[in-house]
mmCIF file of C-alpha atoms in Angstrom:
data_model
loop_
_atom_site.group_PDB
_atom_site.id
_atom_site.type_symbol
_atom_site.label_atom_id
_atom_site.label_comp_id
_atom_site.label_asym_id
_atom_site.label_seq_id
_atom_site.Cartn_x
_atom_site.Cartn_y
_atom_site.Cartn_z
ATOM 1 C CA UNK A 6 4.305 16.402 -12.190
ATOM 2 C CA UNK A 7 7.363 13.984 -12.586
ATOM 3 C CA UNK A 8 8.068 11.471 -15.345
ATOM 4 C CA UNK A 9 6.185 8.329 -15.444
ATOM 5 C CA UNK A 10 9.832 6.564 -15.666
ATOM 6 C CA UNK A 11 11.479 8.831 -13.396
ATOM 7 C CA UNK A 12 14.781 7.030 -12.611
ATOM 8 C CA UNK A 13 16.407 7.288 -8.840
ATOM 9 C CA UNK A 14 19.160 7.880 -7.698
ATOM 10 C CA UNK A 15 20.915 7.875 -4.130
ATOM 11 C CA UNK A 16 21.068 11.452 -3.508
ATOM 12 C CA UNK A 17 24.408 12.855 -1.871
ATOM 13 C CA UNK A 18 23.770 14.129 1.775
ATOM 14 C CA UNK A 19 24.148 17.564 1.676
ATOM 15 C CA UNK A 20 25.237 17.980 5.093
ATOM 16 C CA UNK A 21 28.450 19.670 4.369
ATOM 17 C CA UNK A 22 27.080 22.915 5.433
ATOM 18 C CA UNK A 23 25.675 21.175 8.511
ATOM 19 C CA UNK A 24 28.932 20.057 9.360
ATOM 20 C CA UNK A 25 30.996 23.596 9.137
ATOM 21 C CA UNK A 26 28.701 24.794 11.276
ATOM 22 C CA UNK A 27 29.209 21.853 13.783
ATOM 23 C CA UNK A 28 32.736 22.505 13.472
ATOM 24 C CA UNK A 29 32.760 26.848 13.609
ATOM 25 C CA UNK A 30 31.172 25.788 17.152
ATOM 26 C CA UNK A 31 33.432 23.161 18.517
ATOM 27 C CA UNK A 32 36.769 25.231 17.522
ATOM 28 C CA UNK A 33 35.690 28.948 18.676
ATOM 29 C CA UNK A 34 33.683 28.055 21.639
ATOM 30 C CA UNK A 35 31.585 30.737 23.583
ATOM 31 C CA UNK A 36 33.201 33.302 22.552
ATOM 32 C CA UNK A 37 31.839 33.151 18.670
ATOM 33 C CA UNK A 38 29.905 35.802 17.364
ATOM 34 C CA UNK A 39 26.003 35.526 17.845
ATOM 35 C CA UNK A 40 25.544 35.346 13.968
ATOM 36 C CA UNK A 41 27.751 32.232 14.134
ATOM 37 C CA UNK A 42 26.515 30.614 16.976
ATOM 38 C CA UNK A 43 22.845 31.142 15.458
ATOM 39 C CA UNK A 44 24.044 29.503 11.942
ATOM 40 C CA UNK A 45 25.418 26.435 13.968
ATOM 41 C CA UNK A 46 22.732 26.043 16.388
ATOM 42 C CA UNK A 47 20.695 25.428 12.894
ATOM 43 C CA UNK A 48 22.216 23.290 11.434
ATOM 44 C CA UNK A 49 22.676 21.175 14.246
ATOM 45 C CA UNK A 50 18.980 21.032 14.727
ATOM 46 C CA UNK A 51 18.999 19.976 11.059
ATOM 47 C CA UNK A 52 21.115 17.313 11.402
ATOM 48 C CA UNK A 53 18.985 16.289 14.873
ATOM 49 C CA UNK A 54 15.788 16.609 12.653
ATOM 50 C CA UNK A 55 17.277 15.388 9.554
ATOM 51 C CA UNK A 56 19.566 12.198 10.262
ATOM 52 C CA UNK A 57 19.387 11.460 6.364
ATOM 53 C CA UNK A 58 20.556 12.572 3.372
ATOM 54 C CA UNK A 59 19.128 15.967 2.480
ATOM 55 C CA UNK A 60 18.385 16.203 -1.311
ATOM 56 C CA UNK A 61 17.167 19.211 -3.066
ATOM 57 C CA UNK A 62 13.767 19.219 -4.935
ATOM 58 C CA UNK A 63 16.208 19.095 -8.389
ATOM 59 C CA UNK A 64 17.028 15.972 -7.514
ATOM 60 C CA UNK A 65 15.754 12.574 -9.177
ATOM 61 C CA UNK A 66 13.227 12.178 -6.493
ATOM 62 C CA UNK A 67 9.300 12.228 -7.374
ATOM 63 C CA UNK A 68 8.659 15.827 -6.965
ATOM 64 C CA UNK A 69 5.057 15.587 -4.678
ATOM 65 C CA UNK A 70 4.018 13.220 -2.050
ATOM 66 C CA UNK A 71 2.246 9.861 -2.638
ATOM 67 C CA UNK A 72 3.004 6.230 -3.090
ATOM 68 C CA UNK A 73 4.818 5.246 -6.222
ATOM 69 C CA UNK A 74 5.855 2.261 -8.012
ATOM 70 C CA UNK A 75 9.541 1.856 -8.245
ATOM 71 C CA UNK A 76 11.650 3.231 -11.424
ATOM 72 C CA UNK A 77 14.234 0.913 -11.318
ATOM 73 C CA UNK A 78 13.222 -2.373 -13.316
ATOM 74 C CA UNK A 79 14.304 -5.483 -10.962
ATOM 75 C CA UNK A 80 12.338 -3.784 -8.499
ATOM 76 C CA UNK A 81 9.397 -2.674 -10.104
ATOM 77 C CA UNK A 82 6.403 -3.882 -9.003
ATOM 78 C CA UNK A 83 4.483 -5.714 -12.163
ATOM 79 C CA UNK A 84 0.995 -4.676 -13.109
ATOM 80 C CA UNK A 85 -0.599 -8.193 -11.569
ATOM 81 C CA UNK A 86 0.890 -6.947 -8.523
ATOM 82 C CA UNK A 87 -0.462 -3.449 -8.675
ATOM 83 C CA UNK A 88 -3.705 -4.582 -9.088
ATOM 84 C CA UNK A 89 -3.163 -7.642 -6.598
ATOM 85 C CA UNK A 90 -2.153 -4.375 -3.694
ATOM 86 C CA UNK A 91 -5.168 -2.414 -5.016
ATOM 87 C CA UNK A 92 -7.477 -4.556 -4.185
ATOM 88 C CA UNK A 93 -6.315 -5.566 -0.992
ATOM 89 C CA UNK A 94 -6.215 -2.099 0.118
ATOM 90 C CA UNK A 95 -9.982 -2.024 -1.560
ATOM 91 C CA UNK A 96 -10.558 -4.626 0.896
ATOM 92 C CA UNK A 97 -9.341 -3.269 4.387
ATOM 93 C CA UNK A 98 -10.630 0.773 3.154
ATOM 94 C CA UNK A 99 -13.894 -0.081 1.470
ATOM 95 C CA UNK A 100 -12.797 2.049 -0.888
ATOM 96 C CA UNK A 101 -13.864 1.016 -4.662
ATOM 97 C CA UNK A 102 -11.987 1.931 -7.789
ATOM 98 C CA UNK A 103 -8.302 2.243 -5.932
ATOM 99 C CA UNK A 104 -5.565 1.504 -8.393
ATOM 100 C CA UNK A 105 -2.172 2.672 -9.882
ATOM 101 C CA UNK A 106 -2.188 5.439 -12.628
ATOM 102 C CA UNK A 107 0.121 4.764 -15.205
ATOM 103 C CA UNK A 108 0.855 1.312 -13.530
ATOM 104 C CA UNK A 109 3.018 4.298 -11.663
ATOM 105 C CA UNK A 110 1.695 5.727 -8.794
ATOM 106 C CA UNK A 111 -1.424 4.860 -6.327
ATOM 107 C CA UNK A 112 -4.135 7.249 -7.037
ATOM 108 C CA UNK A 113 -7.370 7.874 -5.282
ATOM 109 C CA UNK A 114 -9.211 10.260 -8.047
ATOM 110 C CA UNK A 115 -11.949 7.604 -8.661
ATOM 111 C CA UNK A 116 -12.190 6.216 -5.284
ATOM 112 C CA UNK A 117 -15.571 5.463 -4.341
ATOM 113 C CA UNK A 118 -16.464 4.951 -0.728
ATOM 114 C CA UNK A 119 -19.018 1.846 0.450
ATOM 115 C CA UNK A 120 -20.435 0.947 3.708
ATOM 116 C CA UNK A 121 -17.816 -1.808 4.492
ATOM 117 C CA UNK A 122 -13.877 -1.061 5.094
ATOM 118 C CA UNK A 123 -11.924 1.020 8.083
ATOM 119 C CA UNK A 124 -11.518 4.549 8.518
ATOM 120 C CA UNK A 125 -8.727 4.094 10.551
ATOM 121 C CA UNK A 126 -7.201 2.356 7.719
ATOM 122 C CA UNK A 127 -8.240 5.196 5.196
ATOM 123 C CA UNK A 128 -6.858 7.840 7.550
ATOM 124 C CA UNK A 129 -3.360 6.308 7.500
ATOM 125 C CA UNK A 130 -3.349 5.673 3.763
ATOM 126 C CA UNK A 131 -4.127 9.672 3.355
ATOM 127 C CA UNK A 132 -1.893 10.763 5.591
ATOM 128 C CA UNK A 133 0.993 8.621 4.291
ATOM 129 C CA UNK A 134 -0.086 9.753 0.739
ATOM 130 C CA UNK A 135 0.022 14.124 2.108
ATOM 131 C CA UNK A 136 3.167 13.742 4.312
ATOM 132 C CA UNK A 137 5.792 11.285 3.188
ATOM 133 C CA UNK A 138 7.260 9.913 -0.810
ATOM 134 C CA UNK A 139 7.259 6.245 -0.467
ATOM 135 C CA UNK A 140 8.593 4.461 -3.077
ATOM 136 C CA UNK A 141 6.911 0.580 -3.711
ATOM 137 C CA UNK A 142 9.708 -2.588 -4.519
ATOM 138 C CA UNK A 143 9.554 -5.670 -5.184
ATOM 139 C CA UNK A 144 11.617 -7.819 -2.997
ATOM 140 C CA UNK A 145 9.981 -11.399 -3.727
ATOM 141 C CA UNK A 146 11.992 -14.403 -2.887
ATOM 142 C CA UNK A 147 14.308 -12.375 -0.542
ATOM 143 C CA UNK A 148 16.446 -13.408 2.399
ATOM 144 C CA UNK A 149 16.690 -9.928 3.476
ATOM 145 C CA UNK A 150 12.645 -9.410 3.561
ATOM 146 C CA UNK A 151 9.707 -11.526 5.528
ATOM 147 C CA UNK A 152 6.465 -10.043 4.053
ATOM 148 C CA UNK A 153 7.331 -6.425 4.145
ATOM 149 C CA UNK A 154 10.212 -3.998 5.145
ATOM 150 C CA UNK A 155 10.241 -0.259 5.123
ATOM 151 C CA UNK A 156 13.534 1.755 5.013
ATOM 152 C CA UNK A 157 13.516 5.708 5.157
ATOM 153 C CA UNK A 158 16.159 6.777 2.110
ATOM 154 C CA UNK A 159 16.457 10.896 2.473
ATOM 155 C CA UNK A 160 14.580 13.802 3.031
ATOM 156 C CA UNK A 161 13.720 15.607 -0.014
ATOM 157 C CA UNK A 162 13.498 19.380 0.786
ATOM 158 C CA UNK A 163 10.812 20.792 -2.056
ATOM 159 C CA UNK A 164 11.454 24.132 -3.498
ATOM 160 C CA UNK A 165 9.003 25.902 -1.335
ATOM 161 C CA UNK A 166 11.454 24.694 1.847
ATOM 162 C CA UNK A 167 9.311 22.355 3.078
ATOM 163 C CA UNK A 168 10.997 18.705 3.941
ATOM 164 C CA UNK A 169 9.571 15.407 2.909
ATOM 165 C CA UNK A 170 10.819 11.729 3.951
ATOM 166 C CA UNK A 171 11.424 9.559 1.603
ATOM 167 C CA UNK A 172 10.868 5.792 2.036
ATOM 168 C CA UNK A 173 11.640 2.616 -0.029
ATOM 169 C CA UNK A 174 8.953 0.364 1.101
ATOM 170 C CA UNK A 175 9.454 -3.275 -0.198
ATOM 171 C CA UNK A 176 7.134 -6.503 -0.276
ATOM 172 C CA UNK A 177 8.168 -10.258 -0.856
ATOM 173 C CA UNK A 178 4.685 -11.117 -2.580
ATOM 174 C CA UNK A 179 6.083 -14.709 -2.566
ATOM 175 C CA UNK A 180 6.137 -14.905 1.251
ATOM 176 C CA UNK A 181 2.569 -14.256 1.429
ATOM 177 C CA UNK A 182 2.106 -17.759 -0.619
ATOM 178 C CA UNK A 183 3.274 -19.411 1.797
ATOM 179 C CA UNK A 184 1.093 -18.412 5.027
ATOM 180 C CA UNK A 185 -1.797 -21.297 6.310
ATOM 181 C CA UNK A 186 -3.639 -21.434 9.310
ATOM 182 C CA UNK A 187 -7.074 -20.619 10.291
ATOM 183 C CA UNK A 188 -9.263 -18.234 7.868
ATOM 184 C CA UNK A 189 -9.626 -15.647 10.407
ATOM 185 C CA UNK A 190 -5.832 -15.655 10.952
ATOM 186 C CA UNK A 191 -5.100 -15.195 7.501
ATOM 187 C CA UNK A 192 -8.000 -12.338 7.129
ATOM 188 C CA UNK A 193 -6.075 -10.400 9.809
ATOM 189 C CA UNK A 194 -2.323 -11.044 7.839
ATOM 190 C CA UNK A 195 -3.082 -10.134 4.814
ATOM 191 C CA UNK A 196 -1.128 -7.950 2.156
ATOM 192 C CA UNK A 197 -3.137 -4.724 2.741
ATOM 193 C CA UNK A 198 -2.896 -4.833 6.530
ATOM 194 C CA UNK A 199 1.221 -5.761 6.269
ATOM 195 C CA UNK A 200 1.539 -2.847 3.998
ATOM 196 C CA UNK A 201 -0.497 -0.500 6.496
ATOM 197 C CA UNK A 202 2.005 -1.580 8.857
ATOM 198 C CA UNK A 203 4.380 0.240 7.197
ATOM 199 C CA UNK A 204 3.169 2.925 6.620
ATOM 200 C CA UNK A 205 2.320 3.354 10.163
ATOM 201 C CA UNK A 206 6.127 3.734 10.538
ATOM 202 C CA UNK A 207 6.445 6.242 7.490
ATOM 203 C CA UNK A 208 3.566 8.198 8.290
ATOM 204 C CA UNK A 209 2.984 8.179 11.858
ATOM 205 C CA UNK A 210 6.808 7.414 13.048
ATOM 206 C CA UNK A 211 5.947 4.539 15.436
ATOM 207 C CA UNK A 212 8.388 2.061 15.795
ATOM 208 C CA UNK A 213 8.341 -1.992 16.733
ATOM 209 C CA UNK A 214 8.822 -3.200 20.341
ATOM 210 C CA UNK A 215 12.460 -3.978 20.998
ATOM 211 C CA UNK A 216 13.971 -6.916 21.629
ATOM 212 C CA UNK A 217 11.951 -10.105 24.010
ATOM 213 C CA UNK A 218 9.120 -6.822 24.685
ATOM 214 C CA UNK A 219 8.059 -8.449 20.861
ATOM 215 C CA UNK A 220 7.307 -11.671 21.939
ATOM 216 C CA UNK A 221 4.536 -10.351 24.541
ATOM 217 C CA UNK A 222 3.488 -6.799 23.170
ATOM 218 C CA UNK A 223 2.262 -5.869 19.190
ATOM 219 C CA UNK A 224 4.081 -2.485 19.723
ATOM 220 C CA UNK A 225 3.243 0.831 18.472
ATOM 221 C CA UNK A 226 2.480 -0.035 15.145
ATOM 222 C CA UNK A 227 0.583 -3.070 15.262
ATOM 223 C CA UNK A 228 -1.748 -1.184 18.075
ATOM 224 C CA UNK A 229 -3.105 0.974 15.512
ATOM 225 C CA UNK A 230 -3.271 -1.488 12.799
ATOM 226 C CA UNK A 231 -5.358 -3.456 15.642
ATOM 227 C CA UNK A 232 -7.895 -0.440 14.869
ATOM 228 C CA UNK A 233 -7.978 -0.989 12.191
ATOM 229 C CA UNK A 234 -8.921 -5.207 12.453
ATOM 230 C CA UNK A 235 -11.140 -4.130 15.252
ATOM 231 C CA UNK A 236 -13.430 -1.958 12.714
ATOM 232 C CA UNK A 237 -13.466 -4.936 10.087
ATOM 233 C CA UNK A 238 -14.179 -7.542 12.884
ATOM 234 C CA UNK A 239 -10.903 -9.399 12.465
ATOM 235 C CA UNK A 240 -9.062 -11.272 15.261
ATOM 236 C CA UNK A 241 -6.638 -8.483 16.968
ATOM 237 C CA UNK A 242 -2.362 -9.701 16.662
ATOM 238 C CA UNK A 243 -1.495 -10.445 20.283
ATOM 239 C CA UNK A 244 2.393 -9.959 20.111
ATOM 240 C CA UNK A 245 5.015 -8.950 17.420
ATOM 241 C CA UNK A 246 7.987 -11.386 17.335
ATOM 242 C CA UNK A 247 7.044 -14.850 15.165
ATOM 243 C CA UNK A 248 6.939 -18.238 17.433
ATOM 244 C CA UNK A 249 9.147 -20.638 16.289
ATOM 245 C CA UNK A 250 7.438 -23.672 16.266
ATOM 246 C CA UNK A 251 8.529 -27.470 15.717
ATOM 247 C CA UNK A 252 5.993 -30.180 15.038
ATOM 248 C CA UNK A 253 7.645 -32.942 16.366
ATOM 249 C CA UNK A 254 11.543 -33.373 17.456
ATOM 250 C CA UNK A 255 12.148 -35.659 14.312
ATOM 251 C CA UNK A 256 10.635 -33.216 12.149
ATOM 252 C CA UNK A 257 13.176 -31.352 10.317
ATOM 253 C CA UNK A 258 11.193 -28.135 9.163
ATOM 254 C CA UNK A 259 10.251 -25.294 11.487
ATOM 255 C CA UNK A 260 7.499 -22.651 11.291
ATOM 256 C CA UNK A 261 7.475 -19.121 12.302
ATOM 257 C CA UNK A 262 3.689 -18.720 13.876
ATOM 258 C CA UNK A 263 1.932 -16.010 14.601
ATOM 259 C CA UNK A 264 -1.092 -15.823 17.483
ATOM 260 C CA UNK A 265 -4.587 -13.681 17.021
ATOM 261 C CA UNK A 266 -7.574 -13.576 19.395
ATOM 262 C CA UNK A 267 -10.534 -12.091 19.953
ATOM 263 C CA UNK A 268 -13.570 -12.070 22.727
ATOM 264 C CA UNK A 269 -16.683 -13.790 21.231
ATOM 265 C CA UNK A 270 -19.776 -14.456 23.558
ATOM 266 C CA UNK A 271 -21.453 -18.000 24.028
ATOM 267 C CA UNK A 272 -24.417 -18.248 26.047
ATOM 268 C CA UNK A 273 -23.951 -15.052 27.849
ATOM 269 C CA UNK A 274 -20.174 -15.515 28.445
ATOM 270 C CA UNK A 275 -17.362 -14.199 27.242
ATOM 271 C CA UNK A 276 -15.011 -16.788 25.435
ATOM 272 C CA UNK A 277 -11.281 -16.119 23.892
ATOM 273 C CA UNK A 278 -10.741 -17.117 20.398
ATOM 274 C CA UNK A 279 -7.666 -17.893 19.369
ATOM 275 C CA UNK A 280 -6.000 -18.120 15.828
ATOM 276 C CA UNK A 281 -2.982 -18.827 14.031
ATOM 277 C CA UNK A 282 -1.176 -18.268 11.396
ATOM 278 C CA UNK A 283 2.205 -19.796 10.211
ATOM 279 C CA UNK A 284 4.755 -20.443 7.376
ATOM 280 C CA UNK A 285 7.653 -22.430 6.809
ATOM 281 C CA UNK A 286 10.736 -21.042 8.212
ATOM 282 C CA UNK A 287 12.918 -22.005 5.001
ATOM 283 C CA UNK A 288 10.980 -20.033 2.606
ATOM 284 C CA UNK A 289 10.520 -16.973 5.065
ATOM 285 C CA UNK A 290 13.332 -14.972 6.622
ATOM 286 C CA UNK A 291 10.988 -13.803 9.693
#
């Protein structure tokens, strides 16, 4: 079990090795021995596997999976915000009774399960709390963040040899004060479903649609989050780039918008329902 105030630190890539090896290859060619050849062929599938730092299971790193609160105190998440994620992710799971040990790290131990909630959204929590070390921060009233922004840090190898990522995952809880639009919209946008969104990436290793693909597609990510709306009867996000709308041309503020729909039936027929929600694009860097 680590410390409650465990303190991090960036760990030094240990990739020296890895890059010997790289080098015993490039300057004796074919003709190296087979033990040689064998030691750089691994650790060039290390560094193919493991692009990031490598860091040791000594290091400052929490020592065991899960979701933590951050160590370091401009980034650590306050306990009003703790409790503000629980229940969001309370909301989206319909799990009762999730909250953060210690103010410290999200823990599941009296979870109780009701009839309301999303198993695809408890799967991805579970997995992201077995497979991956994500570490929570608080990035509110930051240029460099629009809701929520996940960044993998280092691989942590554990003393039995096995690897696991490590992740800073940080929220701007201020951006989410600024959202309006229609109830549905905001239903489907909340904090718990941003945050699964991340861990999609963490957990599952799906990435967002590149470049003007965004402003059509949701991408990997937001498909399964779409499960996840789907099982809680929310609208479904139709693409993954923000809009940029202007109200009128002698308006002088602009919004970032983003579009939801979903098929309802009216007498018999099929009808598209579409929401929106949107923020001003001064007080959100999206």
């Amino acid at each position: 079990m680590w410390d409650v105030l465990w303190r991090r630190s960036r760990p030094s890539p240990a990739t020296g090795e890895n890059r010997r090896a790289l080098h015993t290859v490039r300057s004796q060619g074919c003709l190296s021995s087979r033990p040689v050849i064998l030691k750089a062929l691994f650790g060039l599938a290390l560094l193919v596997l493991f692009p990031f730092p490598l860091a040791r299971a000594e290091s400052t790193w929490p020592m065991q999976p899960g979701i933590f609160n951050s160590s370091e105190k401009p980034y650590r998440l306050s306990r009003e915000k703790l409790t503000r994620l629980s229940a969001s992710l309370e909301r989206v799971t319909g799990w009762r009774g999730i909250h953060f040990e210690h103010d410290a790290w999200l823990c599941l131990k009296e979870a109780r399960l009701t009839t309301t909630g999303s198993p695809t959204a408890r799967a991805i929590i579970l997995k992201a709390l077995q497979e991956t070390i994500l570490i929570l921060e608080d990035h509110s009233r930051s240029l460099d963040v629009a809701f929520a922004a996940i960044r993998r840090e280092a691989t942590l190898q554990m003393a039995s040899g096995a690897y696991l990522p490590v992740f800073s995952l940080r929220v701007d809880f201020e951006d989410f004060r600024h959202l309006r639009g229609h109830s549905e919209a905001l239903a489907a946008f909340d904090l718990g479903l941003v945050l699964l969104h991340e861990l999609v990436h963490a957990a599952f290793d799906r990435r967002d649609p590149p470049g003007p693909r965004g402003t059509s597609d949701p991408g990997e990510c937001e498909a399964l989050v779409n499960e996840v709306r789907m099982e809680l009867d929310l609208p479904l996000r139709t693409h993954y780039h923000s809009e940029h709308v202007i109200p009128s041309l002698l308006s002088d503020l602009s919004f970032g918008r983003l579009r939801f729909e979903r098929v309802t039936w009216r007498e018999g027929k099929p009808r598209r329902a579409i929401y929106f929600v949107q923020w001003p694009k001064p007080f959100v860097s999206h």
